[in-house]
Amino acid sequence: MSTKKMKVAVAAGLVSTMLAGVSLVSGGANAATKKVNWATVTSAQAGGGMTALVKAAKKEGHVNVITIPLAGWANYGLIMKDFTAKYGIHINDANPNGSSAQEITAIQQDKGRADAPDVVDVGTSYATENMGLWAPYKVATWSLIPAASKDPNGRWFDDYGGYVAIGCDTKIVTTCPTSFADLTNPAYKNEVAINNDPTSASAAFYAVWAPRLPTRLVQRHPAGHHVLRQPEQDR
């Protein structure tokens, strides 16, 4: 029950290419320098190499990201902290707890503005359904990314994945569920929550979608979580 997610880099920014796990978006606000239009180059090498990219990004001085939670999600908080420490580039993080759908709306509505997103993190389905928003760009480690996890033209790639899991707070719930079927027990009424709205956030969608699949293996974690997995042929 792999739930691939990706953070596509939005926009026209020099610095978008400097964040790990990111692709570019077309038409952002911070696109061009005097010598190189970083909104149109397809790799750092095409723009003169990483030294040129870093120099241009430092001159710009900031990067706009959107819906990138700081509190532990995909280690983004530490990544952004280390990025600023290394390059001295400030990161503006808008709507950190928003959804993929809200990110797409922001890209469309804020195009051309100084605060338009340069980097985004959206579910894979949102990336593939909005291909016209992403500018092609291949990061330095492009060859290491599996073919099934990226667009061959460099418009997006999956930068992390995971499994759908049932988390149980044993301080509140005395008997934790061990399967999705258990959640139909009246004892769990008004006790179950999912991450965001399934109509606009991939993580929430998978939480609704997963119970519809036949689960064959339950793996218990020490922390009291149950990760429900399936054989490869069922995915």
mmCIF file of C-alpha atoms in Angstrom:
data_model
loop_
_atom_site.group_PDB
_atom_site.id
_atom_site.type_symbol
_atom_site.label_atom_id
_atom_site.label_comp_id
_atom_site.label_asym_id
_atom_site.label_seq_id
_atom_site.Cartn_x
_atom_site.Cartn_y
_atom_site.Cartn_z
ATOM 1 C CA MET A 1 0.000 0.000 0.000
ATOM 2 C CA SER A 2 2.736 2.340 -0.993
ATOM 3 C CA THR A 3 1.596 5.950 -0.993
ATOM 4 C CA LYS A 4 4.034 7.835 -3.131
ATOM 5 C CA LYS A 5 4.068 11.569 -2.687
ATOM 6 C CA MET A 6 6.150 14.168 -4.297
ATOM 7 C CA LYS A 7 7.075 17.724 -3.864
ATOM 8 C CA VAL A 8 7.308 19.328 -7.166
ATOM 9 C CA ALA A 9 9.221 22.532 -7.197
ATOM 10 C CA VAL A 10 7.051 25.277 -8.243
ATOM 11 C CA ALA A 11 8.111 27.993 -10.234
ATOM 12 C CA ALA A 12 10.326 30.186 -11.693
ATOM 13 C CA GLY A 13 12.935 30.395 -9.163
ATOM 14 C CA LEU A 14 16.651 30.102 -9.182
ATOM 15 C CA VAL A 15 16.662 28.437 -5.840
ATOM 16 C CA SER A 16 14.021 25.873 -6.553
ATOM 17 C CA THR A 17 16.675 23.649 -8.054
ATOM 18 C CA MET A 18 18.748 23.781 -4.911
ATOM 19 C CA LEU A 19 16.225 22.013 -2.715
ATOM 20 C CA ALA A 20 16.556 18.260 -2.674
ATOM 21 C CA GLY A 21 13.668 16.372 -4.162
ATOM 22 C CA VAL A 22 12.334 19.154 -6.290
ATOM 23 C CA SER A 23 11.429 19.885 -9.873
ATOM 24 C CA LEU A 24 10.554 23.286 -11.289
ATOM 25 C CA VAL A 25 7.425 25.132 -12.179
ATOM 26 C CA SER A 26 7.009 27.524 -15.042
ATOM 27 C CA GLY A 27 6.124 31.166 -14.789
ATOM 28 C CA GLY A 28 7.089 32.133 -11.230
ATOM 29 C CA ALA A 29 8.028 35.592 -10.054
ATOM 30 C CA ASN A 30 11.772 35.214 -9.482
ATOM 31 C CA ALA A 31 12.931 33.776 -12.761
ATOM 32 C CA ALA A 32 15.663 35.587 -14.599
ATOM 33 C CA THR A 33 19.156 36.912 -14.031
ATOM 34 C CA LYS A 34 21.170 39.146 -16.368
ATOM 35 C CA LYS A 35 23.017 36.236 -17.945
ATOM 36 C CA VAL A 36 20.783 33.204 -17.462
ATOM 37 C CA ASN A 37 17.051 32.742 -17.308
ATOM 38 C CA TRP A 38 16.852 30.023 -14.696
ATOM 39 C CA ALA A 39 13.186 29.485 -15.457
ATOM 40 C CA THR A 40 14.082 27.942 -18.806
ATOM 41 C CA VAL A 41 17.318 25.994 -18.237
ATOM 42 C CA THR A 42 16.838 22.275 -17.729
ATOM 43 C CA SER A 43 19.806 21.614 -15.410
ATOM 44 C CA ALA A 44 22.384 23.469 -13.350
ATOM 45 C CA GLN A 45 24.979 22.583 -15.965
ATOM 46 C CA ALA A 46 22.880 24.258 -18.664
ATOM 47 C CA GLY A 47 23.009 27.470 -16.645
ATOM 48 C CA GLY A 48 26.735 27.405 -16.068
ATOM 49 C CA GLY A 49 27.021 24.889 -13.243
ATOM 50 C CA MET A 50 26.180 24.815 -9.536
ATOM 51 C CA THR A 51 28.536 27.708 -8.775
ATOM 52 C CA ALA A 52 26.576 29.946 -11.124
ATOM 53 C CA LEU A 53 23.262 28.724 -9.723
ATOM 54 C CA VAL A 54 24.305 29.332 -6.119
ATOM 55 C CA LYS A 55 25.585 32.808 -6.980
ATOM 56 C CA ALA A 56 22.349 33.752 -8.728
ATOM 57 C CA ALA A 57 20.243 32.311 -5.908
ATOM 58 C CA LYS A 58 22.178 34.240 -3.262
ATOM 59 C CA LYS A 59 21.695 37.424 -5.251
ATOM 60 C CA GLU A 60 17.964 36.814 -5.298
ATOM 61 C CA GLY A 61 18.167 36.213 -1.561
ATOM 62 C CA HIS A 62 15.004 34.245 -0.846
ATOM 63 C CA VAL A 63 12.839 31.374 -2.011
ATOM 64 C CA ASN A 64 9.085 30.968 -1.643
ATOM 65 C CA VAL A 65 7.818 27.538 -0.630
ATOM 66 C CA ILE A 66 4.269 26.495 0.190
ATOM 67 C CA THR A 67 2.602 23.788 2.278
ATOM 68 C CA ILE A 68 5.829 22.341 3.649
ATOM 69 C CA PRO A 69 5.235 21.462 7.318
ATOM 70 C CA LEU A 70 8.170 22.014 9.651
ATOM 71 C CA ALA A 71 7.233 19.582 12.411
ATOM 72 C CA GLY A 72 8.815 16.353 11.238
ATOM 73 C CA TRP A 73 7.115 15.854 7.865
ATOM 74 C CA ALA A 74 9.664 14.244 5.502
ATOM 75 C CA ASN A 75 12.387 15.978 7.540
ATOM 76 C CA TYR A 76 11.610 19.260 5.769
ATOM 77 C CA GLY A 77 12.164 21.414 8.839
ATOM 78 C CA LEU A 78 15.789 20.334 9.178
ATOM 79 C CA ILE A 79 16.353 20.416 5.412
ATOM 80 C CA MET A 80 15.203 24.031 5.209
ATOM 81 C CA LYS A 81 17.210 25.015 8.283
ATOM 82 C CA ASP A 82 20.378 23.464 6.828
ATOM 83 C CA PHE A 83 19.659 25.041 3.427
ATOM 84 C CA THR A 84 19.510 28.548 4.896
ATOM 85 C CA ALA A 85 22.593 27.920 7.043
ATOM 86 C CA LYS A 86 24.589 26.738 4.027
ATOM 87 C CA TYR A 87 23.490 29.275 1.428
ATOM 88 C CA GLY A 88 22.287 32.226 3.508
ATOM 89 C CA ILE A 89 19.007 32.241 1.575
ATOM 90 C CA HIS A 90 15.821 32.989 3.495
ATOM 91 C CA ILE A 91 12.870 30.631 2.980
ATOM 92 C CA ASN A 92 9.315 32.004 3.034
ATOM 93 C CA ASP A 93 7.020 29.113 3.984
ATOM 94 C CA ALA A 94 3.373 29.879 3.155
ATOM 95 C CA ASN A 95 0.413 27.842 4.424
ATOM 96 C CA PRO A 96 2.542 25.010 5.889
ATOM 97 C CA ASN A 97 -0.483 22.886 6.809
ATOM 98 C CA GLY A 98 -2.361 23.319 3.541
ATOM 99 C CA SER A 99 -3.340 20.737 0.923
ATOM 100 C CA SER A 100 -2.134 19.887 -2.574
ATOM 101 C CA ALA A 101 -5.259 21.447 -4.055
ATOM 102 C CA GLN A 102 -4.552 24.709 -2.229
ATOM 103 C CA GLU A 103 -1.010 24.700 -3.593
ATOM 104 C CA ILE A 104 -2.261 24.352 -7.160
ATOM 105 C CA THR A 105 -4.680 27.246 -6.589
ATOM 106 C CA ALA A 106 -1.897 29.434 -5.182
ATOM 107 C CA ILE A 107 0.331 28.721 -8.175
ATOM 108 C CA GLN A 108 -2.416 29.679 -10.596
ATOM 109 C CA GLN A 109 -3.638 32.768 -8.738
ATOM 110 C CA ASP A 110 -0.265 34.180 -7.656
ATOM 111 C CA LYS A 111 1.582 33.750 -10.952
ATOM 112 C CA GLY A 112 3.854 36.720 -11.611
ATOM 113 C CA ARG A 113 3.701 38.068 -8.047
ATOM 114 C CA ALA A 114 6.785 38.457 -5.865
ATOM 115 C CA ASP A 115 5.311 36.023 -3.332
ATOM 116 C CA ALA A 116 4.350 33.375 -5.893
ATOM 117 C CA PRO A 117 5.509 29.855 -4.924
ATOM 118 C CA ASP A 118 8.931 28.768 -6.135
ATOM 119 C CA VAL A 119 8.775 25.296 -4.603
ATOM 120 C CA VAL A 120 5.798 23.070 -3.857
ATOM 121 C CA ASP A 121 5.082 19.687 -2.315
ATOM 122 C CA VAL A 122 2.073 18.015 -3.903
ATOM 123 C CA GLY A 123 0.806 14.473 -4.239
ATOM 124 C CA THR A 124 1.925 12.645 -7.374
ATOM 125 C CA SER A 125 -1.564 12.676 -8.870
ATOM 126 C CA TYR A 126 -1.722 16.470 -8.523
ATOM 127 C CA ALA A 127 1.627 16.769 -10.279
ATOM 128 C CA THR A 128 0.694 14.537 -13.196
ATOM 129 C CA GLU A 129 -2.697 16.225 -13.643
ATOM 130 C CA ASN A 130 -1.159 19.705 -13.807
ATOM 131 C CA MET A 131 1.823 19.168 -16.076
ATOM 132 C CA GLY A 132 1.478 22.591 -17.654
ATOM 133 C CA LEU A 133 2.506 24.250 -14.393
ATOM 134 C CA TRP A 134 5.924 22.606 -14.078
ATOM 135 C CA ALA A 135 9.090 23.688 -15.856
ATOM 136 C CA PRO A 136 11.392 20.798 -16.894
ATOM 137 C CA TYR A 137 14.517 20.492 -14.762
ATOM 138 C CA LYS A 138 16.704 17.525 -13.835
ATOM 139 C CA VAL A 139 18.524 17.625 -10.509
ATOM 140 C CA ALA A 140 22.114 16.392 -10.127
ATOM 141 C CA THR A 141 20.968 12.981 -8.851
ATOM 142 C CA TRP A 142 18.381 12.507 -11.602
ATOM 143 C CA SER A 143 19.891 9.233 -12.824
ATOM 144 C CA LEU A 144 19.452 7.695 -9.363
ATOM 145 C CA ILE A 145 15.677 8.235 -9.299
ATOM 146 C CA PRO A 146 13.710 5.168 -10.520
ATOM 147 C CA ALA A 147 12.040 5.682 -13.889
ATOM 148 C CA ALA A 148 8.601 4.955 -12.425
ATOM 149 C CA SER A 149 9.069 7.770 -9.910
ATOM 150 C CA LYS A 150 9.734 10.654 -12.274
ATOM 151 C CA ASP A 151 8.638 12.367 -15.464
ATOM 152 C CA PRO A 152 11.135 11.518 -18.238
ATOM 153 C CA ASN A 153 11.265 15.199 -19.234
ATOM 154 C CA GLY A 154 12.082 16.377 -15.709
ATOM 155 C CA ARG A 155 8.807 18.059 -14.778
ATOM 156 C CA TRP A 156 8.352 16.157 -11.503
ATOM 157 C CA PHE A 157 9.656 13.314 -9.393
ATOM 158 C CA ASP A 158 8.683 11.487 -6.204
ATOM 159 C CA ASP A 159 10.975 12.519 -3.373
ATOM 160 C CA TYR A 160 9.525 10.280 -0.666
ATOM 161 C CA GLY A 161 6.940 7.558 -0.094
ATOM 162 C CA GLY A 162 5.459 5.573 2.741
ATOM 163 C CA TYR A 163 2.832 3.170 3.967
ATOM 164 C CA VAL A 164 -0.683 3.794 5.181
ATOM 165 C CA ALA A 165 -0.702 3.121 8.912
ATOM 166 C CA ILE A 166 -3.091 3.117 11.853
ATOM 167 C CA GLY A 167 -1.665 5.092 14.758
ATOM 168 C CA CYS A 168 -3.102 4.531 18.207
ATOM 169 C CA ASP A 169 -2.617 6.716 21.297
ATOM 170 C CA THR A 170 -2.548 4.180 24.123
ATOM 171 C CA LYS A 171 -3.045 6.941 26.681
ATOM 172 C CA ILE A 172 -6.530 7.456 25.293
ATOM 173 C CA VAL A 173 -7.475 4.156 23.638
ATOM 174 C CA THR A 174 -7.236 1.058 25.827
ATOM 175 C CA THR A 175 -7.557 -1.488 22.999
ATOM 176 C CA CYS A 176 -5.895 -0.482 19.740
ATOM 177 C CA PRO A 177 -7.274 -1.619 16.370
ATOM 178 C CA THR A 178 -5.146 -4.055 14.400
ATOM 179 C CA SER A 179 -6.990 -3.769 11.086
ATOM 180 C CA PHE A 180 -9.214 -1.402 9.155
ATOM 181 C CA ALA A 181 -12.122 -3.750 9.817
ATOM 182 C CA ASP A 182 -11.682 -3.139 13.544
ATOM 183 C CA LEU A 183 -12.503 0.526 13.000
ATOM 184 C CA THR A 184 -16.153 -0.411 12.382
ATOM 185 C CA ASN A 185 -16.425 -1.399 16.058
ATOM 186 C CA PRO A 186 -18.793 1.028 17.836
ATOM 187 C CA ALA A 187 -16.116 1.461 20.497
ATOM 188 C CA TYR A 188 -14.169 3.622 18.040
ATOM 189 C CA LYS A 189 -17.084 5.898 17.144
ATOM 190 C CA ASN A 190 -15.922 9.547 17.032
ATOM 191 C CA GLU A 191 -12.385 8.374 17.832
ATOM 192 C CA VAL A 192 -10.961 8.048 14.310
ATOM 193 C CA ALA A 193 -9.320 10.892 12.394
ATOM 194 C CA ILE A 194 -7.500 11.243 9.068
ATOM 195 C CA ASN A 195 -4.977 13.761 7.819
ATOM 196 C CA ASN A 196 -6.867 16.618 6.107
ATOM 197 C CA ASP A 197 -9.628 16.424 3.472
ATOM 198 C CA PRO A 198 -9.516 13.378 1.136
ATOM 199 C CA THR A 199 -10.899 15.459 -1.753
ATOM 200 C CA SER A 200 -7.940 17.831 -1.692
ATOM 201 C CA ALA A 201 -5.029 16.111 0.123
ATOM 202 C CA SER A 202 -3.324 12.910 -1.041
ATOM 203 C CA ALA A 203 -2.482 11.685 2.462
ATOM 204 C CA ALA A 204 -6.139 11.846 3.449
ATOM 205 C CA PHE A 205 -7.249 10.251 0.175
ATOM 206 C CA TYR A 206 -5.054 7.218 0.775
ATOM 207 C CA ALA A 207 -6.455 6.882 4.288
ATOM 208 C CA VAL A 208 -9.898 6.457 2.712
ATOM 209 C CA TRP A 209 -8.691 4.384 -0.238
ATOM 210 C CA ALA A 210 -6.564 1.886 1.698
ATOM 211 C CA PRO A 211 -9.404 0.129 3.591
ATOM 212 C CA ARG A 212 -10.916 -0.854 0.248
ATOM 213 C CA LEU A 213 -7.897 -3.040 -0.544
ATOM 214 C CA PRO A 214 -7.356 -6.594 0.733
ATOM 215 C CA THR A 215 -4.704 -6.469 3.435
ATOM 216 C CA ARG A 216 -2.651 -9.622 3.897
ATOM 217 C CA LEU A 217 0.049 -8.639 6.329
ATOM 218 C CA VAL A 218 0.012 -6.610 9.533
ATOM 219 C CA GLN A 219 3.385 -5.524 10.879
ATOM 220 C CA ARG A 220 3.451 -4.188 14.434
ATOM 221 C CA HIS A 221 5.838 -1.368 15.298
ATOM 222 C CA PRO A 222 7.362 -0.895 18.778
ATOM 223 C CA ALA A 223 5.640 2.466 19.128
ATOM 224 C CA GLY A 224 2.250 0.802 19.080
ATOM 225 C CA HIS A 225 1.504 1.596 15.420
ATOM 226 C CA HIS A 226 0.326 -1.008 12.949
ATOM 227 C CA VAL A 227 1.618 -0.759 9.400
ATOM 228 C CA LEU A 228 -0.652 -2.634 7.048
ATOM 229 C CA ARG A 229 1.145 -3.893 3.974
ATOM 230 C CA GLN A 230 0.304 -5.866 0.869
ATOM 231 C CA PRO A 231 2.266 -8.117 -1.457
ATOM 232 C CA GLU A 232 3.643 -6.324 -4.511
ATOM 233 C CA GLN A 233 1.085 -7.847 -6.878
ATOM 234 C CA ASP A 234 -1.756 -6.249 -4.913
ATOM 235 C CA ARG A 235 -0.442 -2.695 -5.099
#
